Short mmCIF file of C-alpha atoms in Angstrom, two decimals:
data_model
loop_
_atom_site.label_atom_id
_atom_site.label_comp_id
_atom_site.label_asym_id
_atom_site.label_seq_id
_atom_site.Cartn_x
_atom_site.Cartn_y
_atom_site.Cartn_z
CA MET Y 1 215.62 115.06 135.50
CA SER Y 2 216.83 111.33 135.48
CA VAL Y 3 216.85 108.31 138.14
CA TYR Y 4 220.32 106.59 138.29
CA ILE Y 5 219.60 102.65 138.40
CA ARG Y 6 221.27 99.69 138.10
CA CYS Y 7 221.55 98.05 134.48
CA LYS Y 8 222.49 94.89 133.23
CA VAL Y 9 222.49 93.69 129.72
CA GLU Y 10 221.38 89.87 128.91
CA SER Y 11 221.16 88.51 125.69
CA GLY Y 12 220.77 91.65 123.73
CA LEU Y 13 218.01 93.32 126.26
CA VAL Y 14 218.44 95.84 128.82
CA ILE Y 15 217.08 95.28 132.54
CA LEU Y 16 217.27 97.97 134.52
CA GLU Y 17 216.18 97.86 138.50
CA SER Y 18 214.91 100.39 140.79
CA ASP Y 19 212.89 100.53 144.01
CA GLU Y 20 210.51 102.63 141.90
CA LYS Y 21 207.93 101.32 139.53
CA LEU Y 22 208.63 103.57 136.69
CA THR Y 23 206.88 104.85 133.62
CA GLU Y 24 207.22 105.71 129.78
CA PRO Y 25 211.02 105.03 129.55
CA LYS Y 26 213.72 106.86 127.65
CA ILE Y 27 216.84 105.18 127.53
CA VAL Y 28 219.94 107.80 128.20
CA THR Y 29 223.91 107.59 128.06
CA LEU Y 30 225.82 109.84 129.90
CA THR Y 31 227.69 110.59 126.18
CA GLY Y 32 224.25 112.43 125.12
CA ALA Y 33 223.08 109.87 122.86
CA ASP Y 34 219.14 108.56 123.76
CA THR Y 35 216.58 106.71 122.38
CA ASP Y 36 212.58 105.55 123.05
CA CYS Y 37 212.60 102.08 124.26
CA ARG Y 38 209.86 99.31 124.11
CA GLN Y 39 209.08 98.28 127.74
CA LEU Y 40 209.08 93.96 127.54
CA GLU Y 41 207.88 93.28 131.25
CA CYS Y 42 207.98 94.81 134.62
CA ILE Y 43 208.15 92.10 137.37
CA ARG Y 44 208.86 92.73 140.99
CA LYS Y 45 211.63 90.45 142.15
CA ASP Y 46 213.57 90.27 145.47
CA GLY Y 47 212.05 93.49 146.75
CA ARG Y 48 212.63 95.17 143.46
CA TYR Y 49 211.61 96.02 140.20
CA HIS Y 50 212.94 94.44 136.90
CA ILE Y 51 212.14 96.06 133.62
CA THR Y 52 212.83 94.52 130.80
CA PHE Y 53 213.69 96.70 127.32
CA GLU Y 54 214.62 96.34 124.04
CA ALA Y 55 217.99 97.56 123.71
CA SER Y 56 218.65 96.80 119.65
CA SER Y 57 218.62 100.40 118.94
CA LEU Y 58 221.03 101.53 121.01
CA GLU Y 59 224.84 102.13 119.23
CA LYS Y 60 227.83 100.85 120.70
CA TRP Y 61 226.29 99.49 123.70
CA SER Y 62 227.72 97.75 126.93
CA PRO Y 63 227.18 96.64 130.22
CA ASP Y 64 229.45 99.50 131.30
CA THR Y 65 228.02 102.40 129.67
CA PRO Y 66 226.33 104.42 132.23
CA VAL Y 67 222.76 104.87 131.92
CA LEU Y 68 219.76 106.99 133.10
CA TYR Y 69 216.52 105.91 133.09
CA GLN Y 70 214.83 109.48 131.95
CA LEU Y 71 211.37 110.16 133.45
CA LYS Y 72 208.53 111.56 131.43
CA ALA Y 73 208.36 115.48 131.89
CA GLY Y 74 205.78 116.36 134.52
CA SER Y 75 205.60 112.93 135.59
CA LEU Y 76 204.06 112.32 138.82
CA THR Y 77 207.31 109.76 140.43
CA GLU Y 78 209.76 112.98 139.02
CA ARG Y 79 207.38 115.44 140.27
CA PHE Y 80 206.74 113.98 144.03
CA GLY Y 81 210.31 113.21 144.51
CA PHE Y 82 211.63 116.58 143.87
CA CYS Y 83 209.30 118.59 145.85
CA GLU Y 84 210.18 116.27 148.63
CA LEU Y 85 206.62 114.73 148.72
CA LYS Y 86 208.12 111.30 147.57
CA THR Y 87 211.92 109.77 148.50
CA PHE Y 88 213.68 107.28 146.76
CA SER Y 89 215.42 104.79 148.17
CA ASN Y 90 218.91 103.03 146.56
CA THR Y 91 218.90 105.64 143.66
CA ASP Y 92 219.99 108.42 142.79
CA VAL Y 93 218.26 111.51 140.96
CA LEU Y 94 220.86 113.71 138.90
CA LEU Y 95 219.83 117.29 137.72
CA ASN Y 96 222.58 118.37 134.91
CA GLY Y 97 224.94 115.99 136.60
CA GLU Y 98 224.46 117.10 140.09
CA SER Y 99 223.01 114.32 142.34
CA LEU Y 100 220.05 115.73 144.40
CA LEU Y 101 220.22 113.50 146.85
CA LYS Y 102 223.40 114.91 148.13
CA LEU Y 103 222.40 118.15 148.54
CA SER Y 104 221.11 120.12 151.77
CA LYS Y 105 218.02 121.36 152.22
CA GLU Y 106 218.64 125.04 151.44
CA GLN Y 107 220.69 124.11 148.19
CA LEU Y 108 217.65 121.80 147.40
CA ARG Y 109 215.59 124.36 147.42
CA LEU Y 110 217.87 126.63 145.06
CA ARG Y 111 217.38 123.66 142.54
CA ARG Y 112 213.40 123.60 142.86
CA GLN Y 113 214.33 127.09 141.28
CA LYS Y 114 214.74 125.82 137.71
CA ILE Y 115 211.75 123.37 137.78
CA GLY Y 116 208.37 123.48 136.84
CA MET Y 117 205.50 121.46 135.91
CA ILE Y 118 203.18 121.50 133.26
CA PHE Y 119 200.15 118.75 132.28
CA GLN Y 120 201.39 116.33 129.93
CA HIS Y 121 197.54 115.79 128.33
CA PHE Y 122 198.19 117.69 125.32
CA ASN Y 123 201.00 115.77 123.97
CA LEU Y 124 203.04 118.27 123.75
CA LEU Y 125 206.94 118.57 122.53
CA GLU Y 126 208.48 116.83 126.29
CA GLN Y 127 212.07 117.91 125.18
CA GLN Y 128 211.06 121.36 124.87
CA THR Y 129 210.20 124.23 127.66
CA VAL Y 130 206.93 125.65 128.48
CA LEU Y 131 208.31 128.64 126.85
CA GLU Y 132 209.03 126.89 123.99
CA ASN Y 133 205.78 125.30 123.74
CA ALA Y 134 203.99 128.72 124.70
CA GLY Y 135 202.47 129.35 120.97
CA GLN Y 136 201.33 126.04 120.53
CA LEU Y 137 199.61 125.95 124.24
CA GLU Y 138 197.96 129.52 123.34
CA ASP Y 139 196.79 128.45 119.70
CA ILE Y 140 194.92 125.73 121.74
CA LEU Y 141 193.62 127.69 124.40
CA ARG Y 142 192.45 130.31 121.87
CA GLN Y 143 190.98 128.13 119.40
CA LEU Y 144 188.75 126.60 122.11
CA VAL Y 145 187.86 129.86 123.80
CA LEU Y 146 186.53 131.40 119.92
CA ALA Y 147 184.56 127.63 119.54
CA ARG Y 148 182.59 127.39 122.83
CA ILE Y 149 181.55 131.26 122.20
CA ASP Y 150 180.55 130.36 119.03
CA LEU Y 151 178.50 127.41 120.58
CA ALA Y 152 177.06 129.25 122.72
CA ARG Y 153 175.43 131.73 120.55
CA ALA Y 154 174.31 128.87 118.35
CA ASN Y 155 172.50 127.79 121.13
CA GLY Y 156 170.92 131.00 121.75
CA PHE Y 157 173.25 132.09 124.86
CA GLY Y 158 174.81 135.43 124.59
CA ASP Y 159 178.05 134.52 126.11
CA LEU Y 160 179.87 131.84 128.10
CA ALA Y 161 178.37 133.30 131.44
CA GLN Y 162 176.77 129.87 132.23
CA GLN Y 163 173.26 130.95 133.40
CA ARG Y 164 172.57 127.45 135.34
CA LEU Y 165 169.14 126.33 136.53
CA GLY Y 166 167.79 128.67 139.25
CA TYR Y 167 170.51 130.79 139.20
CA GLY Y 168 173.75 132.05 137.38
CA ARG Y 169 176.09 134.83 136.85
CA ALA Y 170 175.40 137.44 139.46
CA GLU Y 171 174.90 134.06 142.39
CA LEU Y 172 178.31 132.99 140.75
CA ASP Y 173 179.95 136.31 140.61
CA ALA Y 174 178.50 137.45 144.53
CA PHE Y 175 180.17 133.69 145.81
CA CYS Y 176 183.51 134.33 144.58
CA ARG Y 177 183.56 137.71 146.20
CA GLN Y 178 182.63 135.99 149.35
CA VAL Y 179 185.48 133.35 149.17
CA GLN Y 180 187.84 136.23 148.47
CA THR Y 181 186.47 138.44 151.30
CA HIS Y 182 186.01 135.91 153.69
CA ILE Y 183 188.46 132.11 152.89
CA THR Y 184 191.40 134.37 151.10
CA PRO Y 185 192.43 135.32 154.57
CA LEU Y 186 192.72 131.92 156.05
CA TYR Y 187 194.92 130.78 153.43
CA LEU Y 188 197.27 134.25 153.58
CA ARG Y 189 197.25 132.79 157.46
CA LEU Y 190 197.99 128.99 156.54
CA GLN Y 191 200.66 130.08 153.68
CA GLU Y 192 202.26 132.01 156.94
CA GLU Y 193 202.42 128.75 158.79
CA GLN Y 194 203.85 127.09 156.16
CA ARG Y 195 206.33 129.60 155.67
CA GLN Y 196 207.51 129.52 159.40
CA ARG Y 197 207.45 125.79 159.04
CA LEU Y 198 209.89 125.52 156.25
CA GLY Y 199 212.21 128.07 157.82
CA VAL Y 200 212.07 130.46 154.66
CA GLU Y 201 212.54 134.03 154.43
CA ALA Y 202 209.32 134.08 151.94
CA LEU Y 203 207.43 131.33 150.54
CA LEU Y 204 208.42 131.10 146.73
CA PRO Y 205 206.46 129.33 144.37
CA TYR Y 206 208.68 126.40 144.52
CA ASP Y 207 207.65 125.71 148.07
CA ARG Y 208 204.09 125.56 147.59
CA ALA Y 209 203.94 121.49 147.42
CA LEU Y 210 206.13 121.22 150.55
CA VAL Y 211 203.84 121.94 153.45
CA PHE Y 212 206.20 120.10 155.95
CA PRO Y 213 209.93 120.34 156.23
CA GLU Y 214 210.35 116.58 156.73
CA GLY Y 215 208.11 116.13 153.79
CA ASN Y 216 204.58 115.80 153.40
CA ALA Y 217 202.21 112.51 154.55
CA VAL Y 218 202.87 109.51 153.06
CA PRO Y 219 200.32 106.80 153.37
CA VAL Y 220 200.45 102.93 154.67
CA ALA Y 221 201.50 100.69 152.12
CA ALA Y 222 199.08 100.26 148.88
CA GLU Y 223 198.43 96.49 149.74
CA GLU Y 224 196.97 97.83 153.29
CA LEU Y 225 194.78 100.35 152.28
CA PRO Y 226 191.73 98.25 150.98
CA GLU Y 227 191.69 96.67 154.30
CA ALA Y 228 191.42 100.43 156.06
CA ALA Y 229 188.63 101.77 153.65
CA ARG Y 230 186.56 99.16 154.29
CA ARG Y 231 187.22 99.20 158.11
CA MET Y 232 186.02 102.70 157.34
CA TYR Y 233 183.12 101.82 155.16
CA HIS Y 234 181.52 99.60 157.05
CA ALA Y 235 181.46 101.95 160.54
CA LEU Y 236 180.24 104.43 158.55
CA SER Y 237 177.09 102.50 157.87
CA PRO Y 238 175.66 99.16 157.02
CA GLU Y 239 174.85 100.32 153.38
CA ALA Y 240 178.35 102.20 152.74
CA GLY Y 241 180.11 98.50 154.01
CA ALA Y 242 177.98 96.82 151.79
CA PHE Y 243 178.71 98.48 148.83
CA PHE Y 244 182.21 98.50 149.25
CA ASP Y 245 182.14 94.92 149.97
CA GLU Y 246 180.74 94.50 146.33
CA MET Y 247 182.91 96.83 144.75
CA VAL Y 248 185.72 94.67 146.01
CA ARG Y 249 183.64 91.09 145.35
CA HIS Y 250 183.05 92.33 141.48
CA ASP Y 251 187.05 93.52 140.99
CA LEU Y 252 185.62 97.13 140.65
CA LEU Y 253 188.59 98.74 141.82
CA ASP Y 254 191.22 98.77 139.27
CA VAL Y 255 193.66 101.30 141.43
CA THR Y 256 197.03 99.57 141.46
CA GLY Y 257 199.73 100.93 140.16
CA SER Y 258 201.35 100.47 136.90
CA PRO Y 259 203.15 101.73 134.31
CA ASN Y 260 201.09 101.56 131.51
CA LYS Y 261 198.37 103.79 133.43
CA ILE Y 262 198.27 107.33 132.92
CA SER Y 263 199.19 109.26 136.02
CA GLY Y 264 197.80 111.88 138.34
CA MET Y 265 194.33 111.10 137.66
CA GLY Y 266 191.96 108.66 139.25
CA PHE Y 267 187.91 108.62 138.06
CA CYS Y 268 184.63 107.11 138.81
CA GLU Y 269 182.25 105.50 136.02
CA MET Y 270 178.91 104.01 136.61
CA LEU Y 271 178.16 100.76 134.56
CA GLY Y 272 174.70 100.34 134.06
CA ALA Y 273 172.40 97.60 133.70
CA PRO Y 274 172.91 94.89 134.22
CA TYR Y 275 175.59 95.80 136.46
CA ASP Y 276 174.56 98.69 138.07
CA MET Y 277 177.86 99.74 139.51
CA PRO Y 278 180.38 102.17 139.66
CA PHE Y 279 183.54 101.46 138.34
CA VAL Y 280 186.72 103.05 139.78
CA PHE Y 281 190.26 103.73 138.15
CA ALA Y 282 193.28 105.25 139.64
CA ASN Y 283 197.27 104.95 139.15
CA CYS Y 284 198.52 104.89 143.09
CA ASP Y 285 201.74 105.50 143.51
CA GLY Y 286 202.12 106.14 147.23
CA THR Y 287 201.71 109.38 147.60
CA ALA Y 288 198.72 110.94 149.72
CA GLY Y 289 196.76 110.79 146.75
CA ASP Y 290 196.05 106.96 146.70
CA VAL Y 291 194.00 107.14 150.13
CA THR Y 292 191.72 110.18 147.82
CA VAL Y 293 190.87 106.85 145.53
CA TYR Y 294 189.37 105.70 148.31
CA THR Y 295 187.42 108.66 149.70
CA HIS Y 296 187.02 110.87 146.77
CA GLU Y 297 186.58 108.49 143.82
CA LEU Y 298 184.71 106.34 146.20
CA GLY Y 299 182.14 108.99 147.20
CA HIS Y 300 181.19 109.26 143.57
CA GLY Y 301 180.81 105.44 143.49
CA LEU Y 302 178.28 105.69 146.60
CA GLN Y 303 176.09 108.13 145.13
CA GLY Y 304 175.77 106.00 141.95
CA TYR Y 305 174.88 102.93 143.95
CA LEU Y 306 172.46 104.19 146.17
CA SER Y 307 170.66 106.40 143.16
CA ILE Y 308 170.40 103.72 140.89
CA ARG Y 309 168.98 101.42 143.58
CA SER Y 310 166.38 104.12 144.59
CA GLN Y 311 165.56 106.46 140.96
CA PRO Y 312 163.34 104.79 138.81
CA VAL Y 313 164.62 106.77 135.78
CA ALA Y 314 168.18 105.69 134.74
CA ASP Y 315 169.14 109.63 133.90
CA TYR Y 316 168.14 110.54 137.37
CA VAL Y 317 171.29 108.54 138.16
CA GLY Y 318 173.15 111.12 136.63
CA LEU Y 319 174.07 114.56 138.24
CA SER Y 320 174.52 118.02 137.27
CA PRO Y 321 177.71 119.91 137.54
CA ASP Y 322 177.03 121.75 140.56
CA LEU Y 323 175.94 118.64 142.33
CA ALA Y 324 178.07 116.36 140.97
CA GLU Y 325 181.22 116.88 143.31
CA VAL Y 326 179.31 117.47 146.52
CA HIS Y 327 179.34 113.20 147.26
CA SER Y 328 183.07 113.27 147.18
CA LYS Y 329 184.30 115.98 148.66
CA THR Y 330 181.98 115.33 151.99
CA MET Y 331 183.27 111.48 151.95
CA GLU Y 332 186.50 112.84 152.11
CA LEU Y 333 185.96 114.95 155.41
CA LEU Y 334 183.52 111.76 156.59
CA ALA Y 335 187.45 109.90 156.56
CA GLN Y 336 188.70 112.42 158.27
CA PRO Y 337 188.84 110.56 161.61
CA TYR Y 338 189.94 107.36 160.53
CA ALA Y 339 192.87 109.12 159.15
CA ARG Y 340 195.46 106.67 161.34
CA ASP Y 341 193.81 103.88 159.38
CA PHE Y 342 194.94 105.35 156.11
CA PHE Y 343 198.22 106.75 157.19
CA GLY Y 344 199.36 105.70 160.29
CA ASN Y 345 202.06 108.05 162.29
CA HIS Y 346 201.69 110.58 159.62
CA ALA Y 347 197.49 111.04 160.15
CA PRO Y 348 198.24 114.18 161.81
CA GLN Y 349 200.22 115.86 158.94
CA PHE Y 350 197.61 114.56 156.57
CA LEU Y 351 194.73 116.21 158.17
CA THR Y 352 197.11 119.28 158.23
CA GLU Y 353 197.60 119.25 154.66
CA HIS Y 354 193.87 118.01 153.92
CA ARG Y 355 192.22 121.06 155.86
CA TYR Y 356 194.39 123.42 153.87
CA ASP Y 357 194.39 121.97 150.85
CA PHE Y 358 190.61 122.57 150.91
CA ILE Y 359 190.77 126.49 151.56
CA LYS Y 360 193.73 126.42 149.02
CA GLU Y 361 191.03 124.66 146.34
CA MET Y 362 188.27 126.88 147.78
CA CYS Y 363 190.41 130.20 146.63
CA ALA Y 364 192.02 128.26 143.34
CA PHE Y 365 188.39 127.35 141.76
CA CYS Y 366 186.97 130.53 142.52
CA SER Y 367 190.35 132.15 140.95
CA ILE Y 368 189.77 130.20 137.88
CA HIS Y 369 186.03 130.97 137.57
CA THR Y 370 186.41 134.88 137.87
CA PHE Y 371 189.44 134.62 134.81
CA GLU Y 372 187.09 132.50 133.04
CA THR Y 373 184.79 135.01 133.18
CA TRP Y 374 186.82 137.46 131.93
CA LEU Y 375 188.74 135.70 129.37
CA TYR Y 376 185.57 134.80 127.29
CA GLU Y 377 184.95 138.42 127.44
CA HIS Y 378 188.50 139.08 126.17
CA PRO Y 379 188.49 136.36 123.54
CA ASP Y 380 190.56 138.67 121.08
CA ALA Y 381 193.25 139.74 123.86
CA SER Y 382 196.81 139.25 123.49
CA LEU Y 383 198.26 136.67 125.47
CA ALA Y 384 200.47 139.09 127.68
CA GLN Y 385 197.07 140.44 128.64
CA TRP Y 386 195.55 137.05 129.49
CA ALA Y 387 198.63 136.43 131.50
CA GLU Y 388 198.75 139.70 133.40
CA GLU Y 389 194.73 139.54 134.28
CA PHE Y 390 195.14 135.75 135.26
CA ASP Y 391 198.12 136.64 137.64
CA ARG Y 392 195.87 139.78 138.76
CA ILE Y 393 193.14 137.69 139.54
CA GLU Y 394 195.10 134.82 141.45
CA LYS Y 395 196.57 137.28 143.37
CA SER Y 396 193.62 138.64 144.53
CA PHE Y 397 192.51 135.26 145.93
CA GLY Y 398 196.26 134.79 147.67
CA ARG Y 399 197.57 132.47 145.06
CA ALA Y 400 200.71 133.31 142.94
CA ARG Y 401 202.33 135.16 145.52
CA ASN Y 402 206.16 136.02 145.57
CA ASN Y 403 206.88 135.58 141.40
CA GLU Y 404 207.85 138.71 140.42
CA PRO Y 405 211.63 137.66 139.45
CA TRP Y 406 209.87 135.29 136.63
CA ARG Y 407 207.70 138.59 135.70
CA GLN Y 408 208.92 137.44 131.87
CA GLN Y 409 207.76 133.93 132.23
CA VAL Y 410 204.14 134.84 133.91
CA LEU Y 411 203.40 137.04 130.82
CA SER Y 412 204.76 134.38 128.57
CA GLY Y 413 201.89 132.15 130.23
CA CYS Y 414 203.64 130.07 132.44
CA ASP Y 415 201.39 129.89 135.22
CA LEU Y 416 197.93 130.52 132.54
CA PHE Y 417 199.02 127.00 130.53
CA THR Y 418 199.54 124.83 134.00
CA ASN Y 419 195.77 125.28 134.60
CA MET Y 420 194.34 122.57 133.06
CA SER Y 421 190.68 123.14 133.74
CA LEU Y 422 190.87 125.78 131.24
CA TYR Y 423 191.22 123.79 128.50
CA MET Y 424 189.43 120.55 129.68
CA SER Y 425 186.52 121.68 131.93
CA PRO Y 426 185.43 125.06 130.86
CA ARG Y 427 183.05 126.68 133.66
CA TYR Y 428 182.90 123.31 135.78
CA VAL Y 429 185.78 123.84 138.58
CA ILE Y 430 183.42 126.63 140.55
CA SER Y 431 181.17 123.61 141.04
CA TYR Y 432 184.18 122.19 143.13
CA ALA Y 433 184.40 125.58 145.26
CA LEU Y 434 180.04 125.34 145.93
CA SER Y 435 180.63 121.58 146.87
CA ILE Y 436 183.25 122.42 149.57
CA VAL Y 437 180.84 124.32 151.05
CA CYS Y 438 178.21 122.00 150.95
CA ALA Y 439 180.36 119.20 152.14
CA GLN Y 440 181.99 121.09 155.25
CA GLN Y 441 177.92 121.90 156.43
CA LEU Y 442 177.17 118.30 156.05
CA LYS Y 443 180.70 117.10 157.84
CA ALA Y 444 179.18 119.76 160.74
CA ALA Y 445 175.69 117.84 160.81
CA TYR Y 446 177.87 114.91 161.26
CA ASP Y 447 179.95 115.89 164.09
CA ALA Y 448 176.88 117.18 165.77
CA ASP Y 449 174.79 114.11 165.18
CA PRO Y 450 176.12 111.27 163.18
CA ALA Y 451 173.34 109.41 162.56
CA ASP Y 452 171.01 112.67 161.57
CA GLY Y 453 174.58 113.79 159.79
CA TRP Y 454 174.62 110.01 157.75
CA ALA Y 455 170.89 110.13 156.93
CA ARG Y 456 171.03 113.52 155.58
CA TYR Y 457 174.00 112.44 153.02
CA HIS Y 458 172.42 108.90 152.39
CA ALA Y 459 169.27 111.03 150.96
CA LEU Y 460 171.79 113.43 149.35
CA CYS Y 461 173.36 110.21 147.60
CA ALA Y 462 170.07 108.13 146.82
CA SER Y 463 168.22 111.39 145.28
CA GLY Y 464 170.80 111.80 142.70
CA GLY Y 465 169.80 114.20 139.85
CA SER Y 466 166.05 113.61 140.09
CA ARG Y 467 165.53 117.51 141.84
CA THR Y 468 167.08 120.71 141.16
CA TYR Y 469 170.04 122.02 142.96
CA ALA Y 470 168.21 123.76 145.29
CA GLU Y 471 165.71 121.45 145.87
CA THR Y 472 168.35 118.70 147.10
CA LEU Y 473 170.49 120.69 148.85
CA SER Y 474 166.96 121.43 150.80
CA ASP Y 475 166.32 118.17 151.05
CA ALA Y 476 169.33 117.79 152.91
CA GLY Y 477 168.88 120.70 155.29
CA LEU Y 478 171.76 122.60 153.46
CA PRO Y 479 171.39 126.34 152.58
CA LEU Y 480 172.37 127.30 149.05
CA PRO Y 481 176.09 127.76 149.20
CA TYR Y 482 176.04 131.22 147.48
CA ALA Y 483 173.27 132.56 149.78
CA PRO Y 484 174.65 135.64 151.61
CA GLY Y 485 176.45 135.09 154.57
CA VAL Y 486 177.14 131.59 154.37
CA VAL Y 487 180.50 131.58 153.06
CA GLU Y 488 181.17 134.14 156.06
CA SER Y 489 179.86 131.67 158.45
CA LEU Y 490 181.80 128.68 157.20
CA ALA Y 491 185.41 130.85 157.55
CA GLN Y 492 184.34 131.51 160.70
CA ASP Y 493 183.51 127.56 161.64
CA LEU Y 494 186.77 126.79 159.80
CA SER Y 495 188.83 129.62 161.60
CA ARG Y 496 187.49 127.84 165.23
CA GLN Y 497 188.36 124.48 163.71
CA LEU Y 498 192.23 125.66 162.62
CA TRP Y 499 192.97 128.04 165.58
CA GLY Y 500 190.48 127.71 168.22
#
């Protein structure tokens, strides 16, 4: 996909003008010639971005040559634009020479059949499809699986089932079954509501990202987000307000959009002595993910900020995997009452999307965990067997529905290979599902009594990793998320929140 933008040539340089801050350029002429070009600068002038490239390597260049700005495969701008999560203004988007912006909703939906996305963190060949990359992707995953099994055995573990401190495979398998039984029906109901909103006969894989037919929620302008976050943190508690002020005062929020940053991810890193402060990195791009930076990542940051001021040992500031996401997912929920500050008139849409996302995530993370358990028990199975089992498990959690027309691609690993956690974070994402349960419980406590709810959250953050998982949750008045009946009770609460 390409974004068609205006260009001109001055003194051997190509100057492109666009309403979008674009990344990782490739100049493409309509005659088919293309070249990677070194970006010299990107400045905002008269409300538009002026991006300058060296043009010396372009043959027969002239100002009259039609030019496309080729986005990197899988880039956020491309993906969000195509899925209608973001709109392009004063530009055109071409797919195989056809203007997407001139198509009707029905025609655009048909075009989405031919577009897919895969994370580009593995240095894949951008000019090839996922299927053409399949051999390389399979080889990478197979090597990782075998190396992790060897590592587990070398350290005295029989397999990679992951015995955690105080619990293990039996509890996590039971937790996933609870989610399958009690949360998946909610997910299926939400998908049916989405299908009705979109007015389609069946919710197909390329429809999933579009929650509302008019487009998903868009936050206020990027320059307004810090002030919205400041108001929220000061309203939550004096300590939270002081924390945010310190982050701003010391310039520890590196979140401004830039073509020179990686897209699609943010993180929080704790800086030790003498700073004793968190540092948050992200690349804001005008989507709802920008707000997550100020809630999820700063939830991590607040935990580190409070822990390092409360714990006598630096190692206690860090967290075990099962605790690491509780603070961040809880902050996402605590931010819900302030949605209008972050999204303006789009706040109701965002709240619907966010509640939907939490349920969707629980099903996704439990599905991945269930598949990983099978994967590390069947490392020598064929790619088709891997892919078929992945698809079967996904469907059991309400995912990968209506993908029968793409059966060949499924068995070739297209769905499997788009799952970054299998490559980068083995056996970790179940922690997100456990944390969502804890976060929902903390939010319920906060709604019932804000002072008590915040005191529990504050104590949870301050305790850091000084106690075991079970002890930390008990101190916050929370049951273990995998305990019998906990997920069923949560499903009942979620159903009441969603449908009364």
